[in-house]
Amino acid sequence: MTVTTRAAAAATTMATATTMAKALNSALRDALDADERVVVFGEDVGRLGGVFRITDGLADTFGERRCFDTPACEAGIAGLAVGMAMAGFRPVVEMQFDAFAYPAFEQITSHIAKLRNRTRGALALPLVIRVPYGGGIGGVEHHSDSSEAYYAHTAGLKVVTPATVADAYSLLREAIDDPDPVVFLEPKRHYWTKDDVRLPSRTEPFGTAAVRRPGTAATLVAYGPSVAVALEAAREAATEGMDIEVLDLRTLVPLDDHALTESVRRTGRCLVVHEAQSFAGVGAEIAARVQERCFDALEAPVLRVTGLDIPYPPPLLESAHLPGVGRVLDGLRRLLPDGGQPGVGVRRVFPVPVGGAGTDGRTVRTFRLPDLGEGLAEAEVLEWTVAVGDHVTHDQTVAEVETAKSVVTLPSPFAGTVTALHCAAGEIVKVGARLMSVAQASGEGGASADSSPEAGSGAGTSPGTGSGAVLTGYGTGARSGHVANEAGPSENGELGTSHQPGIRIPLDAAAEKFHRAHRDTPAVTIWADADATGLLAARDTHGTGLLPLLARACLSGLAAFPELNARVDTGRAEIVRLPHVHLGFAAQTGQGLVVPVVRDADRLPLHALAAELRRLTDCARRDAVPAGHLTGGTFTLNNYGPLGVDGATPILNHPQTAMLGFGRLVDRPWAVDGRVEVRKVAHLSLTFDHRVCDGGTAAGFLRHVIARITAAEQANGGEDVPAP
């Protein structure tokens, strides 16, 4: 068959059930067909077609000069590949099993990975090292291993591992075409896995991860042989109420940091699964990157489910070593303690809401661990004296807890039916943590007439929880709703009396963030007044709000003064200037102040920017801002006008280094062309981290923004026109 005939036949091939082994064979065949520089060699890859038959028939079709056997000498195979690549060939070599490749490791790390750098880019090294790797086939010693971390750690190598039949074909073709050396890790347990694909096929290129299953509750990161396990675990988790996203990395080097970060920021949780040992594995690098890039979005620590820190065991023990569906599910339950099955020993609710009004007309109250005095912050639950379904009376003892000082009995501040016990005997809980929920029928009393349902039930703001109308950050009080106990301890330590010294409210995460920013950031605030008449005219002309025009002025200022779109890496004593602006803006809602983030705001024209600001504001008011738009801001625009104040000296949203504030519009006398007129004037303030720039730069930015909102070009659409 001629080259043209073969290509035509391939183009007309319909999607059929194809194994990964067949896809790899087809990729090699098509590469040999397309480029006469491609050669395939290794142990038993010729007439035998390889131990897994990946090279079956290639020697018959292309001859023994293009597909040939070598001696059983892996170092020699790698060395020959180096020489042939330097001579202009594109060698594709096979290491028969993963652990067989180690004798070639010196050639791979010292020469193959280093040659381009050693020649300062003058000499490329286009070669592919195919490695059947991983477990699952019951291989004896030296026939099963997970070696990906060795190669990924070696600078100069690209490391690829397909999980699907389509990717097996596409990624191998791309590896052969690549000018750099590629270690191509083939999950040998999936050689006979079938998918309906049409070959030839091309999927996404190197450095692109794939979301194999979308989800919202957590991101399950996997690659190669672990992707199938992750998908099955995600399907099982769905039956337990967990909506899990599965991210297939596809290439370890280059790693798709963007997809990884975006996924974790959407879900707030991350679990990494791979067959290799845990210590210093690829999962450790992924966990570190997620921690560095997504710390402010994480709702739980990054977890890993991996092989054991032992050499690959004998075949009969392999299943205990490899991470299976059960172990992955256990990891997800740790990551989502409230999203899956209840924890061991925790007794759960009847079908009655945790807070607010029940479906049967009852009101559900939540009893939280009270402040037990003497600065004690936690206690261990020793024993529950009630169970779910029991009826309790006011002041009835419901639990016994032990603090660092003594054993204390806890009486119930409510009368009614126990609907939930939120922690198990033996569990250590913090002051303010939920202990028990009680459904009260009409007429059943509690210790406090103004006790309110638990926050989050839609009942509104409880007395003493704060308005949420703060000048900066994510607000306190109404959004968090962490009232320590609806009936707090009295002065004599007893619950439920009328002699309460006050309601205690635990500090939330926002409070700690404010404290950290105030403590660690040398912030300075400068301010100036601006004539906003032109801004109002532009609003009326273009039918948009003030916020998009203010945002556009800020973005223009950041383009002129990029020093303010930055963060400080204290660990490395470096300022990191960021390539794009993710603009945070203050949105006052019924639940408090929220700061949604417009991603890549600097890339949006005015109409698109206005539309995105409207969309996110609406989401904020419905308490439905996507997770990816609640974090990651690089600069914040804060509008103090709705609060009725002229300005403020805010605390920066760490790790941001600047925030622009816009006060209320007021009528003031203003000099215009030598005469005094009454104009709409606003107070603008810039708070900035003095480490990223000096006062001259900050003042230049503020003058630039003021020029943009006062200049005549605002009436022409507010597009990027150089400020006067």
XYZ file of C-alpha atoms in Angstrom, residues 1-14 198-200:
17
model
C 0.000 0.000 0.000
C 1.398 3.415 -0.893
C 1.657 6.302 1.536
C -1.243 8.069 -0.174
C -3.401 4.944 -0.095
C -2.698 4.351 3.588
C -3.537 7.950 4.475
C -6.794 7.792 2.553
C -7.743 4.564 4.279
C -7.049 6.096 7.664
C -9.146 9.149 6.880
C -12.173 7.057 6.108
C -11.873 4.847 9.177
C -15.014 5.006 11.284
C -11.646 7.096 15.100
C -7.971 6.882 14.200
C -6.043 8.928 13.433
